[in-house]
Amino acid sequence: MNSSLFLKGLFWNSILKFASLGIQFFSIIILSKILSPSDYGVLGSIMIFINISNTIVDSGMGGSLIGKEGISIIDYSTLFVYNLIVSLLLYLIIYILAPYVAVFYSNDNLTILIRVLSLSVVFSALGIVQNVYLLKKLKFKRIAIINIVSSFVSLGVAIFLAQRGFGVWALVYQQLVVSFLSFLLAFSYAHFIPCLGFSYLSFKEQFAFGINLLGANLLNTVSDSINANVMSKLTNIKQTGLFVQAQSLQNYS
């Protein structure tokens, strides 16, 4: 990578970082004035299932394609097929287990919340290959635009719904919109559609690269998400919501 491409990448990565932090900050400030701590507590108690699923689907395998020379369409397609199949399997598992989670937390409303929210896992999976492709092509500007636009629009949707009394559903739809819009924009900007081909050799190579990253990322995901789950079981949902909001604000301290 020459110096101009490096500076361009650094510039757009900085824009993306500051814009994302700004949107997240205003999301917390604005939505916290409309929604109750209990709404955040409900979402926080189930996000661990979504976060773990996204980590498994992402798997770190895409990193092998970014550094690989002479990459072919079958390499991208192998990753796409893996992401799609695993995301659908995880969605099915979460869908089946949702009522049991609701019973565990003594909240019948969690069943439908989990089933709807977990659709974001499938939406995110559909856009992974497109993002890898854009990163491989050094399209830093497009990556930044995708993330900023999807985050901004999802925040607008969440505020609109929160003001109309949707409660925790405003937060759920915020997650759905950001994942779905990111997927649509990635397909639009990448101008690349993988086929449904699958290569065992390519998968073996990608999996060998990603397995160590997957293990480390899973540990980080569980450690970051489990506190809200424990609190929602041992205390009340309002206290859990206050904890989730405080934890989010730590990023800006």
PDB file of C-alpha atoms in Angstrom:
ATOM      1  CA  MET A   1       0.000   0.000   0.000  1.00  0.00           C
ATOM      2  CA  ASN A   2       1.520   3.346  -1.013  1.00  0.00           C
ATOM      3  CA  SER A   3       1.514   6.422   1.208  1.00  0.00           C
ATOM      4  CA  SER A   4      -1.499   8.059  -0.488  1.00  0.00           C
ATOM      5  CA  LEU A   5      -3.655   4.959   0.022  1.00  0.00           C
ATOM      6  CA  PHE A   6      -2.468   4.694   3.626  1.00  0.00           C
ATOM      7  CA  LEU A   7      -3.382   8.328   4.326  1.00  0.00           C
ATOM      8  CA  LYS A   8      -6.718   7.898   2.581  1.00  0.00           C
ATOM      9  CA  GLY A   9      -7.488   4.821   4.654  1.00  0.00           C
ATOM     10  CA  LEU A  10      -6.427   6.568   7.852  1.00  0.00           C
ATOM     11  CA  PHE A  11      -8.613   9.572   7.013  1.00  0.00           C
ATOM     12  CA  TRP A  12     -11.776   7.588   6.326  1.00  0.00           C
ATOM     13  CA  ASN A  13     -11.216   5.255   9.267  1.00  0.00           C
ATOM     14  CA  SER A  14     -10.913   8.328  11.503  1.00  0.00           C
ATOM     15  CA  ILE A  15     -14.095   9.802  10.027  1.00  0.00           C
ATOM     16  CA  LEU A  16     -15.900   6.515  10.629  1.00  0.00           C
ATOM     17  CA  LYS A  17     -14.616   6.225  14.196  1.00  0.00           C
ATOM     18  CA  PHE A  18     -15.607   9.742  15.253  1.00  0.00           C
ATOM     19  CA  ALA A  19     -18.939   9.621  13.423  1.00  0.00           C
ATOM     20  CA  SER A  20     -19.827   6.248  14.987  1.00  0.00           C
ATOM     21  CA  LEU A  21     -18.935   7.476  18.469  1.00  0.00           C
ATOM     22  CA  GLY A  22     -20.973  10.632  17.923  1.00  0.00           C
ATOM     23  CA  ILE A  23     -24.038   8.740  16.702  1.00  0.00           C
ATOM     24  CA  GLN A  24     -23.802   6.236  19.557  1.00  0.00           C
ATOM     25  CA  PHE A  25     -23.424   9.051  22.085  1.00  0.00           C
ATOM     26  CA  PHE A  26     -26.462  10.952  20.812  1.00  0.00           C
ATOM     27  CA  SER A  27     -28.374   7.684  20.639  1.00  0.00           C
ATOM     28  CA  ILE A  28     -27.791   7.134  24.350  1.00  0.00           C
ATOM     29  CA  ILE A  29     -28.562  10.740  25.295  1.00  0.00           C
ATOM     30  CA  ILE A  30     -31.711  11.161  23.176  1.00  0.00           C
ATOM     31  CA  LEU A  31     -33.258   7.713  23.629  1.00  0.00           C
ATOM     32  CA  SER A  32     -32.551   7.691  27.369  1.00  0.00           C
ATOM     33  CA  LYS A  33     -34.814  10.727  27.712  1.00  0.00           C
ATOM     34  CA  ILE A  34     -37.666   8.935  25.942  1.00  0.00           C
ATOM     35  CA  LEU A  35     -37.294   5.304  26.965  1.00  0.00           C
ATOM     36  CA  SER A  36     -37.199   3.869  30.479  1.00  0.00           C
ATOM     37  CA  PRO A  37     -34.234   2.059  32.064  1.00  0.00           C
ATOM     38  CA  SER A  38     -36.379  -1.093  31.981  1.00  0.00           C
ATOM     39  CA  ASP A  39     -36.432  -0.954  28.168  1.00  0.00           C
ATOM     40  CA  TYR A  40     -32.642  -0.978  28.121  1.00  0.00           C
ATOM     41  CA  GLY A  41     -32.626  -3.713  30.740  1.00  0.00           C
ATOM     42  CA  VAL A  42     -34.818  -5.996  28.630  1.00  0.00           C
ATOM     43  CA  LEU A  43     -32.623  -5.493  25.566  1.00  0.00           C
ATOM     44  CA  GLY A  44     -29.433  -5.902  27.583  1.00  0.00           C
ATOM     45  CA  SER A  45     -30.592  -9.216  29.032  1.00  0.00           C
ATOM     46  CA  ILE A  46     -30.940 -10.807  25.586  1.00  0.00           C
ATOM     47  CA  MET A  47     -28.158  -9.125  23.581  1.00  0.00           C
ATOM     48  CA  ILE A  48     -25.644 -11.756  24.651  1.00  0.00           C
ATOM     49  CA  PHE A  49     -27.372 -14.277  22.378  1.00  0.00           C
ATOM     50  CA  ILE A  50     -27.173 -11.894  19.415  1.00  0.00           C
ATOM     51  CA  ASN A  51     -23.576 -10.892  20.115  1.00  0.00           C
ATOM     52  CA  ILE A  52     -22.387 -14.495  20.448  1.00  0.00           C
ATOM     53  CA  SER A  53     -24.219 -15.481  17.264  1.00  0.00           C
ATOM     54  CA  ASN A  54     -22.692 -12.596  15.307  1.00  0.00           C
ATOM     55  CA  THR A  55     -19.241 -13.555  16.568  1.00  0.00           C
ATOM     56  CA  ILE A  56     -19.683 -17.158  15.452  1.00  0.00           C
ATOM     57  CA  VAL A  57     -21.006 -16.113  12.040  1.00  0.00           C
ATOM     58  CA  ASP A  58     -18.194 -13.611  11.494  1.00  0.00           C
ATOM     59  CA  SER A  59     -15.686 -16.218  12.730  1.00  0.00           C
ATOM     60  CA  GLY A  60     -12.621 -14.207  11.690  1.00  0.00           C
ATOM     61  CA  MET A  61     -12.442 -16.176   8.443  1.00  0.00           C
ATOM     62  CA  GLY A  62     -12.744 -13.075   6.286  1.00  0.00           C
ATOM     63  CA  GLY A  63      -9.317 -11.972   7.455  1.00  0.00           C
ATOM     64  CA  SER A  64      -7.717 -14.786   5.486  1.00  0.00           C
ATOM     65  CA  LEU A  65      -9.187 -13.408   2.259  1.00  0.00           C
ATOM     66  CA  ILE A  66      -7.968  -9.870   2.923  1.00  0.00           C
ATOM     67  CA  GLY A  67      -4.349 -11.011   3.077  1.00  0.00           C
ATOM     68  CA  LYS A  68      -4.582 -13.676   0.365  1.00  0.00           C
ATOM     69  CA  GLU A  69      -3.053 -13.173  -3.075  1.00  0.00           C
ATOM     70  CA  GLY A  70      -4.838 -14.410  -6.174  1.00  0.00           C
ATOM     71  CA  ILE A  71      -8.221 -14.633  -4.508  1.00  0.00           C
ATOM     72  CA  SER A  72     -11.000 -16.157  -6.625  1.00  0.00           C
ATOM     73  CA  ILE A  73     -14.780 -15.963  -6.741  1.00  0.00           C
ATOM     74  CA  ILE A  74     -15.028 -19.385  -5.120  1.00  0.00           C
ATOM     75  CA  ASP A  75     -13.123 -18.093  -2.083  1.00  0.00           C
ATOM     76  CA  TYR A  76     -15.687 -15.335  -1.576  1.00  0.00           C
ATOM     77  CA  SER A  77     -18.552 -17.701  -2.291  1.00  0.00           C
ATOM     78  CA  THR A  78     -17.278 -20.252   0.222  1.00  0.00           C
ATOM     79  CA  LEU A  79     -17.270 -17.616   2.938  1.00  0.00           C
ATOM     80  CA  PHE A  80     -20.719 -16.383   1.864  1.00  0.00           C
ATOM     81  CA  VAL A  81     -22.208 -19.893   2.006  1.00  0.00           C
ATOM     82  CA  TYR A  82     -20.656 -20.499   5.431  1.00  0.00           C
ATOM     83  CA  ASN A  83     -21.984 -17.198   6.794  1.00  0.00           C
ATOM     84  CA  LEU A  84     -25.465 -17.823   5.415  1.00  0.00           C
ATOM     85  CA  ILE A  85     -25.809 -21.442   6.597  1.00  0.00           C
ATOM     86  CA  VAL A  86     -24.403 -20.785  10.068  1.00  0.00           C
ATOM     87  CA  SER A  87     -26.566 -17.680  10.556  1.00  0.00           C
ATOM     88  CA  LEU A  88     -29.710 -19.602   9.581  1.00  0.00           C
ATOM     89  CA  LEU A  89     -28.807 -22.481  11.903  1.00  0.00           C
ATOM     90  CA  LEU A  90     -28.162 -20.093  14.781  1.00  0.00           C
ATOM     91  CA  TYR A  91     -31.430 -18.289  14.086  1.00  0.00           C
ATOM     92  CA  LEU A  92     -33.271 -21.620  14.210  1.00  0.00           C
ATOM     93  CA  ILE A  93     -31.594 -22.526  17.505  1.00  0.00           C
ATOM     94  CA  ILE A  94     -32.414 -19.150  19.045  1.00  0.00           C
ATOM     95  CA  TYR A  95     -35.985 -19.356  17.737  1.00  0.00           C
ATOM     96  CA  ILE A  96     -36.481 -22.742  19.432  1.00  0.00           C
ATOM     97  CA  LEU A  97     -34.784 -21.726  22.683  1.00  0.00           C
ATOM     98  CA  ALA A  98     -36.510 -18.332  22.978  1.00  0.00           C
ATOM     99  CA  PRO A  99     -39.459 -19.573  25.111  1.00  0.00           C
ATOM    100  CA  TYR A 100     -37.064 -21.240  27.547  1.00  0.00           C
ATOM    101  CA  VAL A 101     -35.078 -18.023  27.872  1.00  0.00           C
ATOM    102  CA  ALA A 102     -38.324 -16.185  28.595  1.00  0.00           C
ATOM    103  CA  VAL A 103     -39.161 -18.682  31.329  1.00  0.00           C
ATOM    104  CA  PHE A 104     -35.666 -18.387  32.804  1.00  0.00           C
ATOM    105  CA  TYR A 105     -36.032 -14.609  33.106  1.00  0.00           C
ATOM    106  CA  SER A 106     -39.745 -14.824  34.036  1.00  0.00           C
ATOM    107  CA  ASN A 107     -40.711 -12.534  31.165  1.00  0.00           C
ATOM    108  CA  ASP A 108     -43.062 -13.937  28.510  1.00  0.00           C
ATOM    109  CA  ASN A 109     -42.431 -10.943  26.241  1.00  0.00           C
ATOM    110  CA  LEU A 110     -38.845 -12.070  25.661  1.00  0.00           C
ATOM    111  CA  THR A 111     -39.924 -14.876  23.334  1.00  0.00           C
ATOM    112  CA  ILE A 112     -41.089 -12.646  20.505  1.00  0.00           C
ATOM    113  CA  LEU A 113     -38.384 -10.057  21.218  1.00  0.00           C
ATOM    114  CA  ILE A 114     -35.601 -12.623  20.839  1.00  0.00           C
ATOM    115  CA  ARG A 115     -37.122 -14.176  17.739  1.00  0.00           C
ATOM    116  CA  VAL A 116     -37.441 -10.828  15.984  1.00  0.00           C
ATOM    117  CA  LEU A 117     -34.128  -9.394  17.154  1.00  0.00           C
ATOM    118  CA  SER A 118     -32.185 -12.481  16.072  1.00  0.00           C
ATOM    119  CA  LEU A 119     -33.125 -11.734  12.445  1.00  0.00           C
ATOM    120  CA  SER A 120     -30.334  -9.168  12.632  1.00  0.00           C
ATOM    121  CA  VAL A 121     -27.860 -12.081  12.767  1.00  0.00           C
ATOM    122  CA  VAL A 122     -28.996 -13.248   9.317  1.00  0.00           C
ATOM    123  CA  PHE A 123     -28.975  -9.698   7.887  1.00  0.00           C
ATOM    124  CA  SER A 124     -25.446  -9.111   9.182  1.00  0.00           C
ATOM    125  CA  ALA A 125     -24.261 -12.430   7.757  1.00  0.00           C
ATOM    126  CA  LEU A 126     -25.454 -11.497   4.271  1.00  0.00           C
ATOM    127  CA  GLY A 127     -23.196  -8.445   4.201  1.00  0.00           C
ATOM    128  CA  ILE A 128     -19.951  -9.910   5.571  1.00  0.00           C
ATOM    129  CA  VAL A 129     -18.533 -10.966   2.200  1.00  0.00           C
ATOM    130  CA  GLN A 130     -19.383  -7.589   0.669  1.00  0.00           C
ATOM    131  CA  ASN A 131     -17.501  -5.799   3.437  1.00  0.00           C
ATOM    132  CA  VAL A 132     -14.518  -8.113   3.029  1.00  0.00           C
ATOM    133  CA  TYR A 133     -14.586  -7.427  -0.716  1.00  0.00           C
ATOM    134  CA  LEU A 134     -14.662  -3.654  -0.172  1.00  0.00           C
ATOM    135  CA  LEU A 135     -11.842  -3.858   2.360  1.00  0.00           C
ATOM    136  CA  LYS A 136      -9.808  -6.034  -0.021  1.00  0.00           C
ATOM    137  CA  LYS A 137     -10.294  -3.370  -2.715  1.00  0.00           C
ATOM    138  CA  LEU A 138      -9.319  -0.630  -0.236  1.00  0.00           C
ATOM    139  CA  LYS A 139     -12.698   1.102  -0.587  1.00  0.00           C
ATOM    140  CA  PHE A 140     -12.430   2.844   2.773  1.00  0.00           C
ATOM    141  CA  LYS A 141     -14.733   5.706   1.808  1.00  0.00           C
ATOM    142  CA  ARG A 142     -17.553   3.344   0.852  1.00  0.00           C
ATOM    143  CA  ILE A 143     -17.140   1.349   4.065  1.00  0.00           C
ATOM    144  CA  ALA A 144     -17.362   4.553   6.095  1.00  0.00           C
ATOM    145  CA  ILE A 145     -20.470   5.746   4.217  1.00  0.00           C
ATOM    146  CA  ILE A 146     -22.198   2.382   4.705  1.00  0.00           C
ATOM    147  CA  ASN A 147     -21.624   2.375   8.455  1.00  0.00           C
ATOM    148  CA  ILE A 148     -22.425   6.043   9.034  1.00  0.00           C
ATOM    149  CA  VAL A 149     -25.611   6.079   6.948  1.00  0.00           C
ATOM    150  CA  SER A 150     -26.960   2.837   8.427  1.00  0.00           C
ATOM    151  CA  SER A 151     -26.235   3.997  11.988  1.00  0.00           C
ATOM    152  CA  PHE A 152     -27.784   7.433  11.401  1.00  0.00           C
ATOM    153  CA  VAL A 153     -30.944   6.072   9.765  1.00  0.00           C
ATOM    154  CA  SER A 154     -31.399   3.398  12.443  1.00  0.00           C
ATOM    155  CA  LEU A 155     -31.120   6.067  15.132  1.00  0.00           C
ATOM    156  CA  GLY A 156     -33.795   8.114  13.371  1.00  0.00           C
ATOM    157  CA  VAL A 157     -36.087   5.085  13.242  1.00  0.00           C
ATOM    158  CA  ALA A 158     -35.490   4.356  16.933  1.00  0.00           C
ATOM    159  CA  ILE A 159     -36.284   7.951  17.951  1.00  0.00           C
ATOM    160  CA  PHE A 160     -39.437   7.967  15.788  1.00  0.00           C
ATOM    161  CA  LEU A 161     -40.705   4.717  17.340  1.00  0.00           C
ATOM    162  CA  ALA A 162     -39.683   5.653  20.881  1.00  0.00           C
ATOM    163  CA  GLN A 163     -41.666   8.893  20.676  1.00  0.00           C
ATOM    164  CA  ARG A 164     -44.710   6.875  19.662  1.00  0.00           C
ATOM    165  CA  GLY A 165     -44.561   4.599  22.668  1.00  0.00           C
ATOM    166  CA  PHE A 166     -42.948   1.489  21.185  1.00  0.00           C
ATOM    167  CA  GLY A 167     -40.694   1.108  24.232  1.00  0.00           C
ATOM    168  CA  VAL A 168     -38.079  -1.627  23.941  1.00  0.00           C
ATOM    169  CA  TRP A 169     -39.249  -2.353  20.399  1.00  0.00           C
ATOM    170  CA  ALA A 170     -37.671   0.946  19.339  1.00  0.00           C
ATOM    171  CA  LEU A 171     -34.292  -0.463  20.389  1.00  0.00           C
ATOM    172  CA  VAL A 172     -35.014  -3.779  18.695  1.00  0.00           C
ATOM    173  CA  TYR A 173     -35.883  -2.121  15.390  1.00  0.00           C
ATOM    174  CA  GLN A 174     -32.796   0.057  15.697  1.00  0.00           C
ATOM    175  CA  GLN A 175     -30.704  -3.131  15.667  1.00  0.00           C
ATOM    176  CA  LEU A 176     -32.685  -4.603  12.785  1.00  0.00           C
ATOM    177  CA  VAL A 177     -32.495  -1.480  10.635  1.00  0.00           C
ATOM    178  CA  VAL A 178     -28.753  -0.994  11.085  1.00  0.00           C
ATOM    179  CA  SER A 179     -28.002  -4.618  10.157  1.00  0.00           C
ATOM    180  CA  PHE A 180     -30.417  -4.718   7.210  1.00  0.00           C
ATOM    181  CA  LEU A 181     -29.412  -1.334   5.804  1.00  0.00           C
ATOM    182  CA  SER A 182     -25.707  -2.161   6.168  1.00  0.00           C
ATOM    183  CA  PHE A 183     -26.310  -5.323   4.151  1.00  0.00           C
ATOM    184  CA  LEU A 184     -28.242  -3.479   1.412  1.00  0.00           C
ATOM    185  CA  LEU A 185     -25.684  -0.677   1.112  1.00  0.00           C
ATOM    186  CA  ALA A 186     -22.787  -3.136   1.064  1.00  0.00           C
ATOM    187  CA  PHE A 187     -24.373  -5.002  -1.849  1.00  0.00           C
ATOM    188  CA  SER A 188     -25.074  -1.724  -3.629  1.00  0.00           C
ATOM    189  CA  TYR A 189     -21.604  -0.230  -3.189  1.00  0.00           C
ATOM    190  CA  ALA A 190     -19.580  -3.401  -3.744  1.00  0.00           C
ATOM    191  CA  HIS A 191     -21.160  -4.206  -7.124  1.00  0.00           C
ATOM    192  CA  PHE A 192     -20.274  -7.807  -6.395  1.00  0.00           C
ATOM    193  CA  ILE A 193     -22.599 -10.776  -5.950  1.00  0.00           C
ATOM    194  CA  PRO A 194     -21.049 -14.081  -4.870  1.00  0.00           C
ATOM    195  CA  CYS A 195     -22.372 -17.341  -6.246  1.00  0.00           C
ATOM    196  CA  LEU A 196     -23.426 -20.285  -4.083  1.00  0.00           C
ATOM    197  CA  GLY A 197     -20.302 -22.298  -4.848  1.00  0.00           C
ATOM    198  CA  PHE A 198     -18.389 -23.946  -2.039  1.00  0.00           C
ATOM    199  CA  SER A 199     -14.810 -25.206  -1.887  1.00  0.00           C
ATOM    200  CA  TYR A 200     -13.739 -27.477   0.948  1.00  0.00           C
ATOM    201  CA  LEU A 201     -10.076 -26.548   0.429  1.00  0.00           C
ATOM    202  CA  SER A 202     -10.871 -22.834   0.580  1.00  0.00           C
ATOM    203  CA  PHE A 203     -13.037 -23.346   3.668  1.00  0.00           C
ATOM    204  CA  LYS A 204     -10.280 -25.355   5.367  1.00  0.00           C
ATOM    205  CA  GLU A 205      -7.790 -22.574   4.708  1.00  0.00           C
ATOM    206  CA  GLN A 206     -10.122 -19.836   5.931  1.00  0.00           C
ATOM    207  CA  PHE A 207     -11.224 -21.819   8.976  1.00  0.00           C
ATOM    208  CA  ALA A 208      -7.615 -22.536  10.000  1.00  0.00           C
ATOM    209  CA  PHE A 209      -6.965 -18.790   9.901  1.00  0.00           C
ATOM    210  CA  GLY A 210     -10.131 -17.791  11.749  1.00  0.00           C
ATOM    211  CA  ILE A 211     -10.421 -20.433  14.476  1.00  0.00           C
ATOM    212  CA  ASN A 212      -7.983 -18.749  16.867  1.00  0.00           C
ATOM    213  CA  LEU A 213      -9.604 -15.358  16.301  1.00  0.00           C
ATOM    214  CA  LEU A 214     -13.001 -16.922  16.869  1.00  0.00           C
ATOM    215  CA  GLY A 215     -11.974 -18.321  20.244  1.00  0.00           C
ATOM    216  CA  ALA A 216     -10.552 -15.002  21.427  1.00  0.00           C
ATOM    217  CA  ASN A 217     -13.515 -13.019  20.104  1.00  0.00           C
ATOM    218  CA  LEU A 218     -16.004 -15.359  21.791  1.00  0.00           C
ATOM    219  CA  LEU A 219     -14.281 -14.897  25.143  1.00  0.00           C
ATOM    220  CA  ASN A 220     -14.377 -11.112  24.715  1.00  0.00           C
ATOM    221  CA  THR A 221     -18.019 -11.176  23.661  1.00  0.00           C
ATOM    222  CA  VAL A 222     -19.096 -13.279  26.622  1.00  0.00           C
ATOM    223  CA  SER A 223     -17.113 -11.192  29.111  1.00  0.00           C
ATOM    224  CA  ASP A 224     -18.560  -7.957  27.713  1.00  0.00           C
ATOM    225  CA  SER A 225     -22.169  -9.176  27.592  1.00  0.00           C
ATOM    226  CA  ILE A 226     -22.664 -11.524  30.510  1.00  0.00           C
ATOM    227  CA  ASN A 227     -22.863  -8.901  33.266  1.00  0.00           C
ATOM    228  CA  ALA A 228     -26.244  -7.650  32.082  1.00  0.00           C
ATOM    229  CA  ASN A 229     -27.570 -11.206  31.977  1.00  0.00           C
ATOM    230  CA  VAL A 230     -26.449 -11.936  35.514  1.00  0.00           C
ATOM    231  CA  MET A 231     -27.886  -8.666  36.801  1.00  0.00           C
ATOM    232  CA  SER A 232     -31.242  -9.214  35.100  1.00  0.00           C
ATOM    233  CA  LYS A 233     -31.544 -12.533  36.906  1.00  0.00           C
ATOM    234  CA  LEU A 234     -30.270 -11.452  40.340  1.00  0.00           C
ATOM    235  CA  THR A 235     -31.760  -7.946  40.482  1.00  0.00           C
ATOM    236  CA  ASN A 236     -34.666  -6.195  38.747  1.00  0.00           C
ATOM    237  CA  ILE A 237     -34.835  -5.190  35.105  1.00  0.00           C
ATOM    238  CA  LYS A 238     -34.664  -1.465  35.903  1.00  0.00           C
ATOM    239  CA  GLN A 239     -31.327  -1.864  37.675  1.00  0.00           C
ATOM    240  CA  THR A 240     -30.085  -3.876  34.705  1.00  0.00           C
ATOM    241  CA  GLY A 241     -31.102  -1.062  32.371  1.00  0.00           C
ATOM    242  CA  LEU A 242     -29.231   1.521  34.432  1.00  0.00           C
ATOM    243  CA  PHE A 243     -26.169  -0.729  34.337  1.00  0.00           C
ATOM    244  CA  VAL A 244     -26.421  -1.124  30.536  1.00  0.00           C
ATOM    245  CA  GLN A 245     -26.674   2.639  30.064  1.00  0.00           C
ATOM    246  CA  ALA A 246     -23.748   3.278  32.410  1.00  0.00           C
ATOM    247  CA  GLN A 247     -21.667   0.645  30.640  1.00  0.00           C
ATOM    248  CA  SER A 248     -22.356   2.298  27.278  1.00  0.00           C
ATOM    249  CA  LEU A 249     -21.341   5.718  28.597  1.00  0.00           C
ATOM    250  CA  GLN A 250     -17.988   4.325  29.759  1.00  0.00           C
ATOM    251  CA  ASN A 251     -16.860   4.473  26.129  1.00  0.00           C
ATOM    252  CA  TYR A 252     -16.900   8.268  26.331  1.00  0.00           C
ATOM    253  CA  SER A 253     -15.196   8.751  29.686  1.00  0.00           C
TER     254      SER A 253
END
